[in-house]
Amino acid sequence: MNNRRDFLKSSAAVAAPLLVSARCFSADAPSNRINVAFIGTGNQGMGMLKRFLAADLGNVLAVCDVNEGSYGYKEPEHFYGRNPAKEMVETDNLRRSKSGTANKCDVYSDFRQVLQREDIDAVVVVVPDHWHRTITVMALEAGKDVYCEKPLTFSVADGRQMIEATRNNNRILQTGSQERSNPVSQFICEAAKAGRIGKLTRIVTKVGYNNKVGPGPGWDAMPVPKTLDYPTWLGPAPVAPYHDDRCLYRFRFNYDYSGGQITNFGAHCNDMAHWGMGIDTGGPVEVECLDAKFLPEGSLFNTATETRFRCKYVSGVELICESGPESVQTRFEGSDGWLQTGYKGTTASNPELLVGLPNKPTGTQDPHSAHLANFIECVKTRKEPRAPVEVGHSSAVLCHIANAMIRLFPETGPGRVAKWDAANETFVGDERANEMLVRQQRDPFSGG
């Protein structure tokens, strides 16, 4: 731990009331600015980097990605990777420069080199889910504070390691659950938790359908692009032949790297469900898959294309999560009415329930930017962020246990109810379901 970091911590302890937000620190006071590296500069990473720079939240000293730069991320025209990220940072540095010269942004393909740097205080980790634990734990152990995109974990077991690394090293970890920094979501979830709609009885969450189509059975491998370090991209995942649709944005549709839309959009709406129930670090007592549809066996994409699952909580509240046309939507139903919010707007059973509802901020105050700003503020003050590691873990666990039942659905069909022990994070007396929670991973640095 370097002297600069110690100074930041001690200063925050005596001057916390003055540290209201990251924007309170003058750009003319370099000693007050946090030095950050972005690890992962693909679709989401570039978007987060752009917001970080626009809001002037700190100094971006380095960017890291296994892809030098290429087209074809979420959309064909998207050109992302480490070199485009470096160019973005240095262009922004030049724009802000009074001398007419831009500060350099270093570029890396191996995140371990980033973690060795004493001058980097924090890292923003925006990589495929199967790399989250390894990079995050190594960063925490290297003394870095971490912003890690949602879903925080790739498996239930990953979360315990991330919690221990965060707490044992006295680090800040912010989960990229940006709805926690959305004032509209804050209003709705807090209203449900406060009993504004009476006793909460049912929550319905929506996750979007798969928004990309991959190759079906019999697909052919493709040559690895020269810009991509594919063995490192695979890392802890099984060795597999390369195809464009396996990587970049589309990784989320293969269980080797993610959990489909359940862990993608579901990490937001189901996190909000727990928030509105007031059980940020709790879980259900039972879970059941009601329906699931999959592509033909042998397709490159193997996550469920459509699904519907049910959870029951000790309070009696029932949670239904289902695929639908909206990417994210959460509806709270109570004995005295309902509240609903999502990407397409906010409604209620009675307009009076929405009195005081704030507007969703835009620009440098949008939820993504506000969530990054909250992280930087907490790096300075050492306060807990809005989505700390335990909250990110709990929300991810809900998605993982749902996926366990979804993956068993073709084998068992409807009517299979599994009891869940949230305290011990295991299915009760159901070894087949517990088997589905285990994610076999290789040594991430073995290549292949």
CSV table of N, CA, C and O in Angstrom, one decimal, residues 193-265:
chain,number,residue,atom,x,y,z
A,193,LYS,N,-40.7,-1.1,0.1
A,193,LYS,CA,-40.1,-1.6,1.3
A,193,LYS,C,-40.8,-0.9,2.5
A,193,LYS,O,-41.0,-1.5,3.6
A,194,ALA,N,-41.2,0.4,2.3
A,194,ALA,CA,-41.8,1.1,3.4
A,194,ALA,C,-43.3,0.8,3.6
A,194,ALA,O,-44.0,1.4,4.5
A,195,GLY,N,-43.9,0.0,2.7
A,195,GLY,CA,-45.3,-0.4,2.9
A,195,GLY,C,-46.3,0.5,2.3
A,195,GLY,O,-47.5,0.6,2.6
A,196,ARG,N,-45.8,1.3,1.3
A,196,ARG,CA,-46.7,2.3,0.6
A,196,ARG,C,-47.9,1.6,-0.1
A,196,ARG,O,-48.9,2.2,-0.4
A,197,ILE,N,-47.7,0.3,-0.5
A,197,ILE,CA,-48.7,-0.5,-1.2
A,197,ILE,C,-49.3,-1.6,-0.2
A,197,ILE,O,-49.8,-2.6,-0.7
A,198,GLY,N,-49.1,-1.4,1.0
A,198,GLY,CA,-49.6,-2.3,2.0
A,198,GLY,C,-48.6,-3.5,2.1
A,198,GLY,O,-47.4,-3.4,1.8
A,199,LYS,N,-49.1,-4.6,2.6
A,199,LYS,CA,-48.3,-5.8,2.7
A,199,LYS,C,-47.9,-6.4,1.3
A,199,LYS,O,-48.8,-6.6,0.5
A,200,LEU,N,-46.7,-6.5,1.1
A,200,LEU,CA,-46.2,-7.0,-0.1
A,200,LEU,C,-46.5,-8.5,-0.3
A,200,LEU,O,-46.3,-9.3,0.6
A,201,THR,N,-47.1,-8.8,-1.4
A,201,THR,CA,-47.6,-10.2,-1.7
A,201,THR,C,-46.9,-10.9,-2.9
A,201,THR,O,-46.6,-12.1,-2.8
A,202,ARG,N,-46.6,-10.1,-3.9
A,202,ARG,CA,-46.1,-10.7,-5.1
A,202,ARG,C,-45.2,-9.7,-5.9
A,202,ARG,O,-45.5,-8.5,-5.9
A,203,ILE,N,-44.2,-10.2,-6.5
A,203,ILE,CA,-43.3,-9.4,-7.3
A,203,ILE,C,-43.2,-10.1,-8.7
A,203,ILE,O,-42.9,-11.3,-8.7
A,204,VAL,N,-43.3,-9.3,-9.7
A,204,VAL,CA,-43.1,-9.9,-11.1
A,204,VAL,C,-42.0,-9.1,-11.7
A,204,VAL,O,-42.0,-7.9,-11.8
A,205,THR,N,-41.0,-9.8,-12.2
A,205,THR,CA,-39.9,-9.2,-12.9
A,205,THR,C,-39.8,-9.7,-14.3
A,205,THR,O,-40.1,-10.9,-14.6
A,206,LYS,N,-39.3,-8.9,-15.2
A,206,LYS,CA,-39.2,-9.2,-16.6
A,206,LYS,C,-37.8,-9.1,-17.0
A,206,LYS,O,-37.0,-8.2,-16.7
A,207,VAL,N,-37.3,-10.1,-17.8
A,207,VAL,CA,-36.0,-10.0,-18.5
A,207,VAL,C,-36.3,-10.2,-20.0
A,207,VAL,O,-37.2,-10.9,-20.4
A,208,GLY,N,-35.5,-9.5,-20.8
A,208,GLY,CA,-35.7,-9.5,-22.2
A,208,GLY,C,-35.4,-10.8,-22.9
A,208,GLY,O,-34.7,-11.7,-22.3
A,209,TYR,N,-36.0,-11.0,-24.0
A,209,TYR,CA,-35.7,-12.2,-24.8
A,209,TYR,C,-34.2,-12.1,-25.3
A,209,TYR,O,-33.6,-11.0,-25.3
A,210,ASN,N,-33.6,-13.2,-25.7
A,210,ASN,CA,-32.3,-13.1,-26.4
A,210,ASN,C,-32.3,-12.2,-27.5
A,210,ASN,O,-33.2,-12.3,-28.4
A,211,ASN,N,-31.4,-11.2,-27.6
A,211,ASN,CA,-31.4,-10.2,-28.6
A,211,ASN,C,-30.4,-10.5,-29.7
A,211,ASN,O,-30.1,-9.6,-30.5
A,212,LYS,N,-29.8,-11.7,-29.7
A,212,LYS,CA,-28.9,-12.0,-30.8
A,212,LYS,C,-29.2,-13.5,-31.2
A,212,LYS,O,-29.6,-14.3,-30.3
A,213,VAL,N,-28.8,-13.8,-32.4
A,213,VAL,CA,-29.1,-15.2,-32.9
A,213,VAL,C,-27.7,-15.8,-33.3
A,213,VAL,O,-27.0,-15.2,-34.1
A,214,GLY,N,-27.4,-16.9,-32.7
A,214,GLY,CA,-26.1,-17.6,-33.1
A,214,GLY,C,-26.3,-18.7,-34.0
A,214,GLY,O,-27.4,-19.1,-34.3
A,215,PRO,N,-25.2,-19.4,-34.4
A,215,PRO,CA,-25.3,-20.5,-35.4
A,215,PRO,C,-25.9,-21.7,-34.7
A,215,PRO,O,-25.7,-22.0,-33.5
A,216,GLY,N,-26.6,-22.5,-35.5
A,216,GLY,CA,-27.2,-23.7,-35.0
A,216,GLY,C,-26.3,-24.9,-35.1
A,216,GLY,O,-25.1,-24.8,-35.3
A,217,PRO,N,-26.8,-26.1,-34.9
A,217,PRO,CA,-26.0,-27.3,-34.9
A,217,PRO,C,-25.2,-27.5,-36.2
A,217,PRO,O,-25.7,-27.1,-37.3
A,218,GLY,N,-24.0,-28.0,-36.1
A,218,GLY,CA,-23.2,-28.2,-37.2
A,218,GLY,C,-22.4,-27.0,-37.6
A,218,GLY,O,-21.8,-26.9,-38.7
A,219,TRP,N,-22.4,-26.0,-36.7
A,219,TRP,CA,-21.6,-24.7,-37.1
A,219,TRP,C,-20.1,-25.0,-37.2
A,219,TRP,O,-19.6,-26.0,-36.6
A,220,ASP,N,-19.5,-24.2,-38.0
A,220,ASP,CA,-18.0,-24.4,-38.3
A,220,ASP,C,-17.2,-23.4,-37.5
A,220,ASP,O,-17.6,-22.2,-37.3
A,221,ALA,N,-16.1,-23.9,-37.0
A,221,ALA,CA,-15.1,-23.0,-36.3
A,221,ALA,C,-14.6,-21.9,-37.3
A,221,ALA,O,-14.6,-22.1,-38.5
A,222,MET,N,-14.2,-20.8,-36.8
A,222,MET,CA,-13.6,-19.7,-37.6
A,222,MET,C,-12.2,-19.4,-37.1
A,222,MET,O,-11.8,-19.8,-36.0
A,223,PRO,N,-11.4,-18.9,-38.0
A,223,PRO,CA,-10.0,-18.5,-37.6
A,223,PRO,C,-10.0,-17.4,-36.6
A,223,PRO,O,-10.9,-16.5,-36.6
A,224,VAL,N,-9.1,-17.5,-35.6
A,224,VAL,CA,-9.0,-16.5,-34.5
A,224,VAL,C,-8.5,-15.2,-35.1
A,224,VAL,O,-7.5,-15.2,-35.8
A,225,PRO,N,-9.2,-14.1,-34.9
A,225,PRO,CA,-8.7,-12.8,-35.4
A,225,PRO,C,-7.3,-12.5,-34.8
A,225,PRO,O,-7.0,-12.8,-33.7
A,226,LYS,N,-6.5,-11.8,-35.6
A,226,LYS,CA,-5.1,-11.5,-35.2
A,226,LYS,C,-5.1,-10.5,-34.0
A,226,LYS,O,-4.1,-10.4,-33.3
A,227,THR,N,-6.2,-9.8,-33.9
A,227,THR,CA,-6.2,-8.8,-32.8
A,227,THR,C,-6.6,-9.4,-31.5
A,227,THR,O,-6.4,-8.7,-30.5
A,228,LEU,N,-7.0,-10.6,-31.4
A,228,LEU,CA,-7.6,-11.2,-30.2
A,228,LEU,C,-6.7,-12.3,-29.6
A,228,LEU,O,-6.3,-13.2,-30.3
A,229,ASP,N,-6.4,-12.2,-28.3
A,229,ASP,CA,-5.7,-13.2,-27.6
A,229,ASP,C,-6.8,-14.2,-27.1
A,229,ASP,O,-7.3,-14.1,-25.9
A,230,TYR,N,-7.1,-15.1,-27.9
A,230,TYR,CA,-8.3,-16.0,-27.6
A,230,TYR,C,-8.0,-17.0,-26.4
A,230,TYR,O,-8.9,-17.1,-25.6
A,231,PRO,N,-6.8,-17.6,-26.3
A,231,PRO,CA,-6.6,-18.4,-25.1
A,231,PRO,C,-6.8,-17.7,-23.8
A,231,PRO,O,-7.4,-18.2,-22.9
A,232,THR,N,-6.4,-16.4,-23.8
A,232,THR,CA,-6.6,-15.6,-22.5
A,232,THR,C,-8.1,-15.3,-22.4
A,232,THR,O,-8.6,-15.2,-21.3
A,233,TRP,N,-8.7,-15.0,-23.5
A,233,TRP,CA,-10.2,-14.7,-23.4
A,233,TRP,C,-10.9,-15.9,-22.8
A,233,TRP,O,-11.7,-15.7,-21.9
A,234,LEU,N,-10.6,-17.1,-23.2
A,234,LEU,CA,-11.2,-18.3,-22.6
A,234,LEU,C,-10.8,-18.4,-21.1
A,234,LEU,O,-11.7,-18.7,-20.3
A,235,GLY,N,-9.5,-18.2,-20.8
A,235,GLY,CA,-9.1,-18.3,-19.4
A,235,GLY,C,-9.5,-19.5,-18.7
A,235,GLY,O,-9.1,-20.6,-19.1
A,236,PRO,N,-10.4,-19.3,-17.7
A,236,PRO,CA,-10.8,-20.5,-16.9
A,236,PRO,C,-11.9,-21.4,-17.5
A,236,PRO,O,-12.2,-22.4,-17.0
A,237,ALA,N,-12.4,-20.9,-18.7
A,237,ALA,CA,-13.5,-21.7,-19.3
A,237,ALA,C,-12.9,-22.9,-20.1
A,237,ALA,O,-11.7,-22.9,-20.4
A,238,PRO,N,-13.8,-23.8,-20.5
A,238,PRO,CA,-13.3,-25.0,-21.2
A,238,PRO,C,-12.7,-24.6,-22.6
A,238,PRO,O,-13.1,-23.6,-23.2
A,239,VAL,N,-11.7,-25.3,-23.0
A,239,VAL,CA,-11.1,-25.1,-24.3
A,239,VAL,C,-12.2,-25.3,-25.4
A,239,VAL,O,-12.9,-26.3,-25.3
A,240,ALA,N,-12.3,-24.4,-26.3
A,240,ALA,CA,-13.4,-24.5,-27.3
A,240,ALA,C,-13.0,-23.9,-28.6
A,240,ALA,O,-12.2,-22.9,-28.6
A,241,PRO,N,-13.4,-24.4,-29.8
A,241,PRO,CA,-13.0,-23.7,-31.0
A,241,PRO,C,-13.6,-22.3,-31.1
A,241,PRO,O,-14.7,-22.0,-30.6
A,242,TYR,N,-12.9,-21.5,-31.8
A,242,TYR,CA,-13.3,-20.1,-31.9
A,242,TYR,C,-14.4,-19.9,-32.9
A,242,TYR,O,-14.5,-20.5,-34.0
A,243,HIS,N,-15.3,-19.0,-32.6
A,243,HIS,CA,-16.3,-18.5,-33.5
A,243,HIS,C,-16.6,-17.0,-33.0
A,243,HIS,O,-16.7,-16.7,-31.8
A,244,ASP,N,-16.9,-16.2,-34.0
A,244,ASP,CA,-17.2,-14.8,-33.7
A,244,ASP,C,-18.3,-14.6,-32.7
A,244,ASP,O,-18.3,-13.7,-31.8
A,245,ASP,N,-19.3,-15.5,-32.8
A,245,ASP,CA,-20.5,-15.4,-31.9
A,245,ASP,C,-20.2,-16.0,-30.5
A,245,ASP,O,-21.1,-15.9,-29.7
A,246,ARG,N,-19.0,-16.5,-30.2
A,246,ARG,CA,-18.7,-17.0,-28.9
A,246,ARG,C,-18.3,-15.9,-28.0
A,246,ARG,O,-18.4,-15.9,-26.8
A,247,CYS,N,-17.7,-14.9,-28.6
A,247,CYS,CA,-17.0,-13.8,-27.8
A,247,CYS,C,-17.7,-12.5,-27.9
A,247,CYS,O,-18.9,-12.4,-28.3
A,248,LEU,N,-17.0,-11.4,-27.5
A,248,LEU,CA,-17.5,-10.1,-27.5
A,248,LEU,C,-18.8,-10.0,-26.8
A,248,LEU,O,-19.0,-10.6,-25.8
A,249,TYR,N,-19.8,-9.3,-27.4
A,249,TYR,CA,-21.1,-9.1,-26.7
A,249,TYR,C,-21.8,-10.4,-26.5
A,249,TYR,O,-22.6,-10.6,-25.5
A,250,ARG,N,-21.6,-11.4,-27.4
A,250,ARG,CA,-22.5,-12.6,-27.4
A,250,ARG,C,-22.1,-13.7,-26.4
A,250,ARG,O,-22.7,-14.7,-26.3
A,251,PHE,N,-21.0,-13.5,-25.6
A,251,PHE,CA,-20.6,-14.5,-24.6
A,251,PHE,C,-21.7,-14.8,-23.7
A,251,PHE,O,-21.8,-15.9,-23.1
A,252,ARG,N,-22.6,-13.9,-23.4
A,252,ARG,CA,-23.7,-14.0,-22.4
A,252,ARG,C,-24.7,-15.1,-22.8
A,252,ARG,O,-25.5,-15.5,-21.9
A,253,PHE,N,-24.7,-15.6,-24.0
A,253,PHE,CA,-25.6,-16.6,-24.4
A,253,PHE,C,-25.1,-18.0,-24.4
A,253,PHE,O,-25.6,-19.0,-25.0
A,254,ASN,N,-23.9,-18.2,-23.7
A,254,ASN,CA,-23.3,-19.5,-23.5
A,254,ASN,C,-23.0,-19.8,-22.1
A,254,ASN,O,-22.4,-18.9,-21.4
A,255,TYR,N,-23.5,-20.9,-21.5
A,255,TYR,CA,-23.3,-21.2,-20.1
A,255,TYR,C,-21.8,-21.3,-19.7
A,255,TYR,O,-21.5,-21.3,-18.5
A,256,ASP,N,-20.9,-21.5,-20.6
A,256,ASP,CA,-19.5,-21.6,-20.3
A,256,ASP,C,-19.0,-20.2,-19.8
A,256,ASP,O,-17.9,-20.2,-19.1
A,257,TYR,N,-19.7,-19.1,-20.1
A,257,TYR,CA,-19.2,-17.8,-19.8
A,257,TYR,C,-20.2,-16.9,-19.0
A,257,TYR,O,-19.8,-15.9,-18.4
A,258,SER,N,-21.4,-17.3,-19.0
A,258,SER,CA,-22.4,-16.5,-18.4
A,258,SER,C,-23.7,-17.3,-18.0
A,258,SER,O,-23.6,-18.5,-18.0
A,259,GLY,N,-24.8,-16.6,-17.9
A,259,GLY,CA,-26.1,-17.3,-17.5
A,259,GLY,C,-27.2,-16.8,-18.3
A,259,GLY,O,-28.4,-16.8,-17.8
A,260,GLY,N,-27.0,-16.3,-19.6
A,260,GLY,CA,-28.1,-15.8,-20.4
A,260,GLY,C,-28.7,-14.5,-19.9
A,260,GLY,O,-28.1,-13.8,-19.1
A,261,GLN,N,-29.9,-14.3,-20.3
A,261,GLN,CA,-30.6,-13.0,-19.8
A,261,GLN,C,-31.0,-13.1,-18.3
A,261,GLN,O,-31.2,-12.0,-17.8
A,262,ILE,N,-31.0,-14.3,-17.7
A,262,ILE,CA,-31.3,-14.3,-16.3
A,262,ILE,C,-30.2,-13.6,-15.5
A,262,ILE,O,-30.5,-12.9,-14.6
A,263,THR,N,-28.9,-13.8,-15.9
A,263,THR,CA,-27.9,-13.1,-15.1
A,263,THR,C,-27.5,-11.8,-15.8
A,263,THR,O,-26.9,-10.9,-15.1
A,264,ASN,N,-28.0,-11.5,-17.0
A,264,ASN,CA,-27.8,-10.2,-17.6
A,264,ASN,C,-28.8,-9.2,-17.1
A,264,ASN,O,-28.5,-8.5,-16.2
A,265,PHE,N,-30.0,-9.2,-17.7
A,265,PHE,CA,-31.0,-8.3,-17.2
A,265,PHE,C,-31.6,-8.7,-15.8
A,265,PHE,O,-32.0,-7.8,-15.1
